[in-house]
Short mmCIF file of C-alpha atoms (C1' of nucleotides) in Angstrom, two decimals:
data_model
loop_
_atom_site.label_atom_id
_atom_site.label_comp_id
_atom_site.label_asym_id
_atom_site.label_seq_id
_atom_site.Cartn_x
_atom_site.Cartn_y
_atom_site.Cartn_z
CA UNK A 3 18.29 4.11 17.94
CA UNK A 4 18.01 3.25 14.30
CA UNK A 5 15.96 6.17 13.19
CA UNK A 6 18.73 8.06 11.42
CA UNK A 7 20.41 6.95 8.25
CA UNK A 8 24.12 6.31 8.64
CA UNK A 9 24.81 6.21 4.93
CA UNK A 10 27.06 9.23 4.38
CA UNK A 11 26.08 9.60 0.73
CA UNK A 12 22.42 10.21 1.52
CA UNK A 13 23.31 13.53 3.11
CA UNK A 14 24.11 15.14 -0.22
CA UNK A 15 21.50 16.01 -2.82
CA UNK A 16 20.88 13.17 -5.25
CA UNK A 17 21.30 15.45 -8.25
CA UNK A 18 24.99 16.24 -7.57
CA UNK A 19 26.16 12.64 -7.99
CA UNK A 20 26.79 10.89 -11.29
CA UNK A 21 23.98 8.49 -12.17
CA UNK A 22 24.73 4.77 -11.84
CA UNK A 23 25.27 2.76 -15.05
CA UNK A 24 21.90 1.60 -16.34
CA UNK A 25 21.60 -1.18 -18.88
CA UNK A 26 18.26 -1.55 -20.68
CA UNK A 27 17.70 -5.32 -20.46
CA UNK A 28 14.16 -5.39 -21.87
CA UNK A 29 11.54 -2.84 -22.90
CA UNK A 30 10.99 -0.50 -19.91
CA UNK A 31 13.36 -2.58 -17.73
CA UNK A 32 16.74 -1.23 -16.65
CA UNK A 33 19.39 -2.90 -14.51
CA UNK A 34 22.35 -1.69 -12.52
CA UNK A 35 24.89 -4.54 -12.66
CA UNK A 36 26.64 -5.90 -9.56
CA UNK A 37 29.91 -4.44 -10.88
CA UNK A 38 28.63 -0.99 -9.88
CA UNK A 39 29.38 -1.50 -6.17
CA UNK A 40 31.45 -4.20 -4.52
CA UNK A 41 28.83 -4.95 -1.85
CA UNK A 42 26.00 -5.72 -4.30
CA UNK A 43 24.85 -9.38 -4.22
CA UNK A 44 22.35 -9.09 -7.11
CA UNK A 45 21.54 -6.44 -9.74
CA UNK A 46 19.09 -3.61 -9.11
CA UNK A 47 16.22 -3.80 -11.60
CA UNK A 48 14.20 -0.69 -12.30
CA UNK A 49 10.98 -0.50 -14.27
CA UNK A 50 10.99 2.82 -16.09
CA UNK A 51 10.78 4.57 -19.43
CA UNK A 52 13.11 7.22 -20.87
CA UNK A 53 10.56 9.79 -19.63
CA UNK A 54 10.23 8.48 -16.07
CA UNK A 55 13.84 7.44 -15.37
CA UNK A 56 15.16 11.00 -14.75
CA UNK A 57 12.41 11.50 -12.16
CA UNK A 58 13.58 8.42 -10.26
CA UNK A 59 17.09 9.90 -10.07
CA UNK A 60 15.84 13.06 -8.39
CA UNK A 61 15.87 11.56 -4.89
CA UNK A 62 17.91 8.82 -3.15
CA UNK A 63 15.61 5.95 -4.08
CA UNK A 64 17.95 4.40 -6.66
CA UNK A 65 20.80 4.45 -4.15
CA UNK A 66 18.48 2.91 -1.57
CA UNK A 67 17.57 0.16 -4.04
CA UNK A 68 21.30 -0.53 -4.57
CA UNK A 69 21.65 -0.75 -0.77
CA UNK A 70 18.85 -3.34 -0.73
CA UNK A 71 20.84 -5.57 -3.13
CA UNK A 72 23.40 -6.09 -0.33
CA UNK A 73 20.96 -7.86 2.03
CA UNK A 74 22.10 -11.36 3.03
CA UNK A 75 20.13 -14.02 1.15
CA UNK A 76 18.66 -11.73 -1.51
CA UNK A 77 17.91 -13.54 -4.77
CA UNK A 78 17.26 -12.50 -8.37
CA UNK A 79 17.29 -8.73 -8.23
CA UNK A 80 16.11 -5.88 -6.04
CA UNK A 81 13.20 -4.45 -8.04
CA UNK A 82 12.13 -0.82 -8.24
CA UNK A 83 8.62 -0.11 -9.50
CA UNK A 84 7.99 2.91 -11.77
CA UNK A 85 6.40 4.83 -8.87
CA UNK A 86 9.52 4.38 -6.71
CA UNK A 87 10.56 7.13 -4.33
CA UNK A 88 12.69 7.56 -1.23
CA UNK A 89 11.55 5.76 1.92
CA UNK A 90 12.81 4.55 5.30
CA UNK A 91 15.90 2.49 4.32
CA UNK A 92 14.16 0.82 1.40
CA UNK A 93 12.58 2.85 -1.38
CA UNK A 94 8.79 2.95 -1.47
CA UNK A 95 7.99 0.97 -4.63
CA UNK A 96 10.63 -1.64 -3.84
CA UNK A 97 10.54 -5.45 -3.97
CA UNK A 98 13.16 -7.78 -2.50
CA UNK A 99 13.05 -11.58 -2.17
CA UNK A 100 15.33 -13.38 0.28
CA UNK A 101 15.92 -17.14 0.31
CA UNK A 102 14.66 -19.23 3.23
CA UNK A 103 15.73 -20.20 5.80
CA UNK A 104 18.69 -17.94 6.46
CA UNK A 105 17.95 -14.94 4.26
CA UNK A 106 17.01 -11.84 6.22
CA UNK A 107 13.72 -10.11 6.87
CA UNK A 108 13.87 -6.34 7.24
CA UNK A 109 11.00 -4.26 8.69
CA UNK A 110 12.11 -1.33 6.51
CA UNK A 111 11.30 -3.49 3.48
CA UNK A 112 7.66 -3.64 4.50
CA UNK A 113 7.29 -0.14 5.85
CA UNK A 114 5.68 1.52 8.85
CA UNK A 115 2.15 1.14 7.55
CA UNK A 116 2.04 -2.65 7.50
CA UNK A 117 -0.51 -3.94 4.96
CA UNK A 118 -1.47 -0.53 3.76
CA UNK A 119 -3.67 -1.46 0.83
CA UNK A 120 -6.60 -0.81 -1.41
CA UNK A 121 -10.05 -2.30 -1.84
CA UNK A 122 -12.52 -1.58 -4.60
CA UNK A 123 -16.27 -2.00 -4.30
CA UNK A 124 -18.71 -1.55 -7.15
CA UNK A 125 -22.39 -0.61 -7.09
CA UNK A 126 -25.27 -1.11 -9.48
CA UNK A 127 -25.78 2.64 -9.63
CA UNK A 128 -25.34 4.74 -12.75
CA UNK A 129 -23.49 7.97 -12.17
CA UNK A 130 -26.09 9.87 -14.23
CA UNK A 131 -28.87 8.65 -11.95
CA UNK A 132 -27.22 9.88 -8.73
CA UNK A 133 -25.15 12.86 -9.95
CA UNK A 134 -27.24 15.29 -7.91
CA UNK A 135 -26.73 13.24 -4.75
CA UNK A 136 -22.95 12.83 -4.87
CA UNK A 137 -22.31 15.78 -2.57
CA UNK A 138 -24.72 14.42 0.03
CA UNK A 139 -23.21 10.95 -0.34
CA UNK A 140 -19.65 12.15 0.23
CA UNK A 141 -20.82 14.21 3.18
CA UNK A 142 -22.51 11.18 4.78
CA UNK A 143 -19.42 9.04 4.15
CA UNK A 144 -17.22 11.62 5.84
CA UNK A 145 -19.54 11.55 8.86
CA UNK A 146 -19.56 7.76 9.04
CA UNK A 147 -15.91 6.94 8.48
CA UNK A 148 -13.59 8.62 10.99
CA UNK A 149 -10.43 10.08 9.47
CA UNK A 150 -7.40 12.08 10.51
CA UNK A 151 -4.19 11.41 12.45
CA UNK A 152 -4.69 9.76 15.82
CA UNK A 153 -8.43 9.45 15.28
CA UNK A 154 -10.23 6.46 16.68
CA UNK A 155 -13.70 5.18 15.89
CA UNK A 156 -16.80 4.03 17.73
CA UNK A 157 -15.64 0.45 17.83
CA UNK A 158 -13.07 -0.76 20.32
CA UNK A 159 -11.42 -4.15 20.48
CA UNK A 160 -9.30 -5.51 23.31
CA UNK A 161 -8.25 -8.77 24.92
CA UNK A 162 -9.34 -11.98 23.22
CA UNK A 163 -11.51 -10.12 20.69
CA UNK A 164 -8.47 -8.21 19.47
CA UNK A 165 -6.40 -11.43 19.49
CA UNK A 166 -8.89 -13.06 17.15
CA UNK A 167 -8.76 -10.08 14.79
CA UNK A 168 -4.95 -10.14 14.82
CA UNK A 169 -4.97 -13.85 13.97
CA UNK A 170 -8.18 -14.08 11.93
CA UNK A 171 -8.12 -10.77 10.04
CA UNK A 172 -11.24 -9.74 8.11
CA UNK A 173 -12.79 -13.18 8.77
CA UNK A 174 -12.94 -12.52 12.52
CA UNK A 175 -15.16 -9.49 11.83
CA UNK A 176 -17.39 -11.50 9.49
CA UNK A 177 -17.75 -14.43 11.91
CA UNK A 178 -18.03 -12.62 15.24
CA UNK A 179 -19.32 -9.14 14.48
CA UNK A 180 -21.54 -9.49 11.37
CA UNK A 181 -19.29 -7.09 9.49
CA UNK A 182 -19.65 -8.02 5.83
CA UNK A 183 -20.21 -11.52 4.48
CA UNK A 184 -18.27 -14.73 3.97
CA UNK A 185 -18.21 -14.07 0.23
CA UNK A 186 -16.19 -10.89 0.91
CA UNK A 187 -13.38 -13.09 2.20
CA UNK A 188 -12.97 -14.80 -1.17
CA UNK A 189 -12.31 -11.39 -2.68
CA UNK A 190 -9.47 -10.47 -0.31
CA UNK A 191 -5.81 -11.29 -0.82
CA UNK A 192 -4.99 -14.41 1.24
CA UNK A 193 -8.65 -14.65 2.25
CA UNK A 194 -8.20 -11.62 4.51
CA UNK A 195 -5.87 -13.35 6.97
CA UNK A 196 -2.14 -14.12 6.80
CA UNK A 197 -1.37 -17.53 8.28
CA UNK A 198 1.81 -16.65 10.15
CA UNK A 199 0.15 -14.25 12.61
CA UNK A 200 0.68 -14.57 16.35
CA UNK A 201 -1.19 -12.07 18.53
CA UNK A 202 1.23 -12.61 21.41
CA UNK A 203 4.07 -11.17 19.26
CA UNK A 204 2.32 -7.77 19.18
CA UNK A 205 3.37 -5.43 22.00
CA UNK A 206 0.90 -4.07 24.53
CA UNK A 207 1.63 -0.57 23.29
CA UNK A 208 0.81 -1.52 19.70
CA UNK A 209 -2.44 -3.11 20.88
CA UNK A 210 -3.41 0.00 22.80
CA UNK A 211 -2.71 2.27 19.84
CA UNK A 212 -4.87 0.09 17.60
CA UNK A 213 -7.69 -0.72 20.04
CA UNK A 214 -10.13 1.91 18.78
CA UNK A 215 -8.70 2.48 15.28
CA UNK A 216 -10.42 -0.32 13.42
CA UNK A 217 -12.75 1.18 10.79
CA UNK A 218 -10.84 4.47 10.49
CA UNK A 219 -9.04 5.94 7.49
CA UNK A 220 -6.06 7.67 9.11
CA UNK A 221 -4.21 10.48 7.39
CA UNK A 222 -1.55 11.10 4.76
CA UNK A 223 -2.42 9.54 1.42
CA UNK A 224 -5.18 7.40 2.92
CA UNK A 225 -8.55 8.19 1.45
CA UNK A 226 -11.92 6.96 0.42
CA UNK A 227 -13.10 7.92 -3.05
CA UNK A 228 -16.44 7.72 -4.81
CA UNK A 229 -15.58 7.08 -8.45
CA UNK A 230 -17.19 6.41 -11.80
CA UNK A 231 -15.89 3.90 -14.34
CA UNK A 232 -14.59 6.25 -17.04
CA UNK A 233 -12.95 4.04 -19.65
CA UNK A 234 -12.53 0.33 -20.23
CA UNK A 235 -9.36 -0.95 -21.94
CA UNK A 236 -10.11 -4.67 -21.75
CA UNK A 237 -13.80 -5.51 -22.15
CA UNK A 238 -13.40 -9.16 -21.22
CA UNK A 239 -11.52 -8.60 -17.97
CA UNK A 240 -13.63 -5.57 -17.04
CA UNK A 241 -16.81 -7.56 -17.58
CA UNK A 242 -15.52 -10.31 -15.32
CA UNK A 243 -14.73 -7.78 -12.58
CA UNK A 244 -18.12 -6.10 -13.01
CA UNK A 245 -16.76 -2.81 -14.32
CA UNK A 246 -19.06 -1.07 -16.80
CA UNK A 247 -18.58 2.50 -18.03
CA UNK A 248 -20.78 4.89 -16.03
CA UNK A 249 -21.06 2.64 -12.96
CA UNK A 250 -20.35 4.10 -9.49
CA UNK A 251 -17.57 2.50 -7.42
CA UNK A 252 -15.83 3.15 -4.10
CA UNK A 253 -12.08 2.88 -3.56
CA UNK A 254 -10.76 2.54 0.01
CA UNK A 255 -7.06 3.15 0.74
CA UNK A 256 -5.96 2.57 4.34
CA UNK A 257 -3.71 0.37 6.46
CA UNK A 258 -3.02 -0.85 9.97
CA UNK A 259 -2.91 2.60 11.58
CA UNK A 260 -1.00 3.09 14.85
CA UNK A 261 -0.89 -0.64 15.56
CA UNK A 262 1.18 -1.46 12.47
CA UNK A 263 3.33 1.60 12.98
CA UNK A 264 4.17 0.50 16.51
CA UNK A 265 4.96 -3.06 15.37
CA UNK A 266 7.46 -1.66 12.88
CA UNK A 267 8.99 0.69 15.46
CA UNK A 268 9.32 -2.11 18.04
CA UNK A 269 11.08 -4.51 15.69
CA UNK A 270 13.36 -2.05 13.89
CA UNK A 271 14.71 -1.27 17.33
CA UNK A 272 15.12 -4.93 18.27
CA UNK A 273 16.84 -5.84 15.02
CA UNK A 274 19.14 -2.85 15.15
CA UNK A 275 20.38 -4.24 18.45
CA UNK A 276 21.09 -7.80 17.26
CA UNK A 277 22.33 -7.37 13.69
CA UNK A 278 25.98 -7.45 14.69
CA UNK A 279 25.50 -10.64 16.65
CA UNK A 280 24.41 -12.31 13.41
CA UNK A 281 27.41 -10.90 11.57
CA UNK A 282 25.21 -8.74 9.34
CA UNK A 283 26.55 -5.48 7.96
CA UNK A 284 24.29 -3.19 5.95
CA UNK A 285 25.20 0.12 4.28
CA UNK A 286 22.34 1.96 5.97
CA UNK A 287 21.19 1.44 9.53
CA UNK A 288 17.60 1.82 8.39
CA UNK A 289 17.99 -1.57 6.67
CA UNK A 290 18.07 -3.23 10.11
CA UNK A 291 17.27 -6.92 9.61
CA UNK A 292 17.73 -10.42 11.02
CA UNK A 293 17.71 -13.90 9.51
CA UNK A 294 14.10 -14.99 9.04
CA UNK A 295 15.00 -18.20 10.89
CA UNK A 296 16.30 -16.31 13.96
CA UNK A 297 14.10 -15.64 17.01
CA UNK A 298 14.03 -11.92 16.11
CA UNK A 299 13.11 -12.69 12.50
CA UNK A 300 10.35 -15.09 13.56
CA UNK A 301 8.96 -12.67 16.14
CA UNK A 302 8.82 -9.82 13.65
CA UNK A 303 7.23 -12.03 10.98
CA UNK A 304 4.52 -13.18 13.41
CA UNK A 305 3.83 -9.60 14.57
CA UNK A 306 3.91 -8.24 11.01
CA UNK A 307 1.36 -10.85 9.88
CA UNK A 308 -0.85 -9.93 12.85
CA UNK A 309 -0.64 -6.23 11.94
CA UNK A 310 -1.43 -7.13 8.32
CA UNK A 311 -4.56 -8.91 9.53
CA UNK A 312 -5.49 -5.79 11.47
CA UNK A 313 -5.13 -3.90 8.16
CA UNK A 314 -7.45 -6.32 6.33
CA UNK A 315 -9.96 -6.01 9.19
CA UNK A 316 -9.69 -2.22 9.08
CA UNK A 317 -10.64 -2.09 5.41
CA UNK A 318 -13.40 -4.64 6.05
CA UNK A 319 -14.94 -2.41 8.73
CA UNK A 320 -14.53 0.76 6.65
CA UNK A 321 -16.33 -1.00 3.77
CA UNK A 322 -19.09 -2.00 6.20
CA UNK A 323 -19.57 1.66 7.20
CA UNK A 324 -19.59 2.69 3.53
CA UNK A 325 -22.16 0.00 2.70
CA UNK A 326 -24.41 1.29 5.50
CA UNK A 327 -24.39 4.76 3.97
CA UNK A 328 -25.14 3.44 0.47
CA UNK A 329 -27.97 1.27 1.82
CA UNK A 330 -29.50 4.19 3.71
CA UNK A 331 -29.33 6.51 0.70
CA UNK A 332 -30.08 4.21 -2.21
CA UNK A 333 -31.84 1.21 -0.70
CA UNK A 334 -31.01 -2.43 -0.21
CA UNK A 335 -30.86 -3.35 -3.91
CA UNK A 336 -29.49 -0.27 -5.69
CA UNK A 337 -27.19 0.59 -2.83
CA UNK A 338 -25.53 -2.83 -2.69
CA UNK A 339 -21.75 -2.68 -2.99
CA UNK A 340 -19.94 -5.80 -4.15
CA UNK A 341 -16.32 -6.20 -3.13
CA UNK A 342 -14.26 -6.66 -6.30
CA UNK A 343 -10.98 -7.26 -4.49
CA UNK A 344 -8.76 -6.10 -1.62
CA UNK A 345 -4.98 -6.15 -2.02
CA UNK A 346 -2.16 -4.85 0.16
CA UNK A 347 1.06 -3.16 -0.89
CA UNK A 348 3.17 -3.27 2.32
CA UNK A 349 3.86 -6.85 3.43
CA UNK A 350 6.37 -9.67 3.38
CA UNK A 351 5.06 -13.05 2.27
CA UNK A 352 6.54 -16.51 1.88
CA UNK A 353 6.17 -17.49 -1.77
CA UNK A 354 7.75 -19.97 -4.17
CA UNK A 355 9.91 -18.92 -7.11
CA UNK A 356 11.81 -21.39 -9.29
CA UNK A 357 10.86 -24.09 -6.83
CA UNK A 358 12.40 -22.35 -3.83
CA UNK A 359 10.72 -20.66 -0.87
CA UNK A 360 11.53 -16.97 -0.56
CA UNK A 361 10.40 -14.10 1.63
CA UNK A 362 9.07 -11.43 -0.74
CA UNK A 363 9.23 -7.95 0.76
CA UNK A 364 6.84 -5.58 -0.97
CA UNK A 365 6.94 -1.96 0.12
CA UNK A 366 4.68 0.30 -1.87
CA UNK A 367 4.42 -2.55 -4.34
CA UNK A 368 1.27 -4.54 -5.05
CA UNK A 369 1.15 -8.29 -5.35
CA UNK A 370 0.01 -8.98 -8.93
CA UNK A 371 -0.24 -12.70 -9.63
CA UNK A 372 -1.01 -13.79 -13.16
CA UNK A 373 -3.72 -16.02 -14.61
CA UNK A 374 -3.72 -19.60 -13.33
CA UNK A 375 -2.33 -18.85 -9.88
CA UNK A 376 -4.13 -20.68 -7.09
CA UNK A 377 -3.85 -17.52 -5.01
CA UNK A 378 -6.16 -15.69 -7.42
CA UNK A 379 -9.91 -16.06 -6.61
CA UNK A 380 -11.51 -18.74 -8.79
CA UNK A 381 -13.81 -16.17 -10.40
CA UNK A 382 -10.81 -14.20 -11.70
CA UNK A 383 -8.31 -17.02 -12.20
CA UNK A 384 -8.31 -16.89 -16.00
CA UNK A 385 -7.79 -13.11 -16.17
CA UNK A 386 -5.26 -12.68 -13.35
CA UNK A 387 -5.36 -11.03 -9.94
CA UNK A 388 -6.97 -7.60 -9.79
CA UNK A 389 -4.64 -4.72 -8.92
CA UNK A 390 -5.68 -1.17 -8.06
CA UNK A 391 -3.43 1.76 -8.79
CA UNK A 392 -4.85 4.92 -7.27
CA UNK A 393 -3.60 8.16 -8.72
CA UNK A 394 -3.04 11.15 -6.51
CA UNK A 395 -6.06 12.77 -4.92
CA UNK A 396 -8.49 13.96 -7.54
CA UNK A 397 -6.81 12.17 -10.45
CA UNK A 398 -7.80 8.92 -12.12
CA UNK A 399 -7.21 5.45 -10.67
CA UNK A 400 -6.46 2.35 -12.71
CA UNK A 401 -7.66 -1.21 -12.41
CA UNK A 402 -5.15 -3.73 -13.78
CA UNK A 403 -4.61 -7.48 -13.61
CA UNK A 404 -1.41 -9.38 -12.93
CA UNK A 405 0.48 -11.29 -15.63
CA UNK A 406 2.46 -14.53 -15.81
CA UNK A 407 5.51 -12.57 -16.94
CA UNK A 408 5.40 -10.61 -13.69
CA UNK A 409 6.26 -13.70 -11.68
CA UNK A 410 9.72 -13.87 -13.28
CA UNK A 411 10.31 -10.15 -13.81
CA UNK A 412 9.16 -8.66 -10.48
CA UNK A 413 8.33 -11.54 -8.11
CA UNK A 414 4.68 -11.14 -9.02
CA UNK A 415 4.53 -7.46 -8.15
CA UNK A 416 3.60 -4.18 -9.72
CA UNK A 417 3.37 -0.52 -8.72
CA UNK A 418 0.99 0.76 -6.04
CA UNK A 419 0.13 4.27 -7.14
CA UNK A 420 1.50 7.36 -8.78
CA UNK A 421 4.38 7.71 -6.32
CA UNK A 422 5.62 10.92 -4.78
CA UNK A 423 7.87 13.25 -6.68
CA UNK A 424 7.82 15.97 -4.01
CA UNK A 425 8.34 15.60 -0.26
CA UNK A 426 5.48 16.45 2.06
CA UNK A 427 7.25 19.61 3.23
CA UNK A 428 8.04 20.69 -0.34
CA UNK A 429 4.41 20.15 -1.31
CA UNK A 430 3.21 22.34 1.57
CA UNK A 431 5.53 25.14 0.43
CA UNK A 432 4.26 24.95 -3.13
CA UNK A 433 0.50 24.81 -2.66
CA UNK A 434 -2.01 25.73 0.01
CA UNK A 435 -4.77 23.38 1.03
CA UNK A 436 -7.30 26.10 0.37
CA UNK A 437 -6.19 26.60 -3.24
CA UNK A 438 -6.18 22.86 -3.86
CA UNK A 439 -9.66 22.47 -2.43
CA UNK A 440 -10.90 25.24 -4.76
CA UNK A 441 -9.22 23.58 -7.73
CA UNK A 442 -10.79 20.18 -7.04
CA UNK A 443 -14.21 21.73 -6.46
CA UNK A 444 -13.77 23.66 -9.71
CA UNK A 445 -13.39 20.33 -11.47
CA UNK A 446 -16.60 19.09 -9.92
CA UNK A 447 -14.96 16.86 -7.31
CA UNK A 448 -16.58 16.92 -3.87
CA UNK A 449 -14.01 17.03 -1.08
CA UNK A 450 -14.34 16.43 2.66
CA UNK A 451 -11.19 16.50 4.75
CA UNK A 452 -10.22 17.13 8.35
CA UNK A 453 -7.17 19.27 7.74
CA UNK A 454 -6.43 21.72 4.91
CA UNK A 455 -2.70 21.60 5.70
CA UNK A 456 -2.61 17.86 5.09
CA UNK A 457 -4.61 18.31 1.93
CA UNK A 458 -1.69 20.25 0.44
CA UNK A 459 0.71 17.37 1.08
CA UNK A 460 -1.41 15.25 -1.22
CA UNK A 461 -1.60 17.74 -4.09
CA UNK A 462 -1.45 16.11 -7.54
CA UNK A 463 1.67 18.20 -8.26
CA UNK A 464 3.44 16.32 -5.43
CA UNK A 465 2.95 13.05 -7.33
CA UNK A 466 4.24 11.52 -10.52
CA UNK A 467 1.91 11.23 -13.52
CA UNK A 468 -0.09 8.05 -12.85
CA UNK A 469 -0.83 7.53 -16.56
CA UNK A 470 2.89 7.28 -17.30
CA UNK A 471 3.52 5.00 -14.33
CA UNK A 472 0.79 2.61 -15.49
CA UNK A 473 2.06 2.74 -19.07
CA UNK A 474 5.47 1.55 -17.81
CA UNK A 475 4.07 -1.49 -15.97
CA UNK A 476 1.99 -2.33 -19.05
CA UNK A 477 4.97 -1.92 -21.40
CA UNK A 478 7.17 -4.03 -19.13
CA UNK A 479 4.42 -6.66 -19.02
CA UNK A 480 4.09 -6.85 -15.21
CA UNK A 481 0.41 -5.78 -15.27
CA UNK A 482 -2.31 -5.34 -17.86
CA UNK A 483 -4.61 -2.30 -18.01
CA UNK A 484 -8.31 -3.08 -17.55
CA UNK A 485 -10.13 0.16 -16.73
CA UNK A 486 -9.77 3.73 -15.55
CA UNK A 487 -11.93 5.28 -12.82
CA UNK A 488 -12.53 9.00 -12.35
CA UNK A 489 -13.10 10.54 -8.90
CA UNK A 490 -16.45 12.12 -8.06
CA UNK A 491 -15.74 12.76 -4.40
CA UNK A 492 -12.95 12.31 -1.88
CA UNK A 493 -12.94 11.77 1.90
CA UNK A 494 -9.57 12.10 3.58
CA UNK A 495 -7.92 12.79 6.92
"C1'" DA B 191 2.62 6.00 7.06
"C1'" DT B 192 2.60 7.87 12.45
"C1'" DG B 193 -0.68 9.91 19.60
"C1'" DT B 194 4.15 13.75 12.80
"C1'" DT B 195 10.96 13.60 18.43
"C1'" DC B 196 10.26 8.13 24.48
#
DNA sequence: ATGTTC
């Protein structure tokens, strides 16, 4: 089994080892040259500032990023976003592009929660007008959207219906189940469906785990937040997105639940078994991979795309449940929620860089294409693709847009959140869920969650400072700040 | 992230 790391150096605390040699190659961009370790194929590029770099050295994420640079077929550099932290094999907040056709694809470079992502909806409501109803609103949302580990919902999909969701993503729900509208699809990355999906590549077990989980939040850092637009940094871009100070918005953060998790588990196991046959040697068993052109690579890619489509459909159904609540409480007109955009941060996609096709792994990294890209919705094409960077629970979230510079510096990617600075277990030792709940309520934030113990894992103290993380991506020029949103209420598992 | 060790 490939569940344990075989890299001997990851068994010692990160702090006891000398830091690798960093070279500042541009403002807020550091590189570790290939001379650092003989097995590196490309440099490791880390987006950081003098203030955030020490934090990145506190766990094994930098070493993991160096390990990623050894993958066969990797091009350019392995990139670490400013919210990077330790993950399974690859760091969370990591980007790696491998050249087609023989470069590898590695499930660890996408993560267990395939197409975990964020969607932002905006209402016509003024916070001032509904301030007294926020508690009731959050309560109703928590009743309508199931959350918590292992939780299923009222909807269940199997057989051909599930096949069409796995291959058609959010569009299958729009077309067959009257969940949302066709115009929603224009505001979803890749139109809400990745082309490479093949339902038959998804195991029966994965299908069973996912059957009743569409339209559910899950647990961990997944949440649904009612927010108010707090500050606008770029009037032009904010206006285009429909973000006006004082306006109420809803941020949904969820993924492909047990289905995506099982797809990752299935294929890590398969690849671990065939790596040697392809003559691939990696410094950490958790980097299990296979050439994208191999049967194992193709199977995983097809299953991963199908799980990603399940993720898009999940957020589509959650948004549908949220819209129902808003409509019931505020009426058809005032309660209308327009989808601004939906973007994932755990996928691998075939994209073109410098004229060559590459497989871009993004794990805890958000696609952030710049102005002019055909993959950006026409309505936003001149400002760049919207990107959402949620802070930790109860802290501000940022809306950004991608930049042209990002396509050369980070394969069109930026950070995905604040990023952990404390493990889940460490967080539980430091704070109790009860105390955290009191603190949030003291700041006027309504909170509904299934488990107090899990609440503690998501304490703001367990995360990096999102303001600093966003300042780094802005300084490095891989995203542009548009607006900040402040939480009014949180629903989580 | 996850029916939190098939």
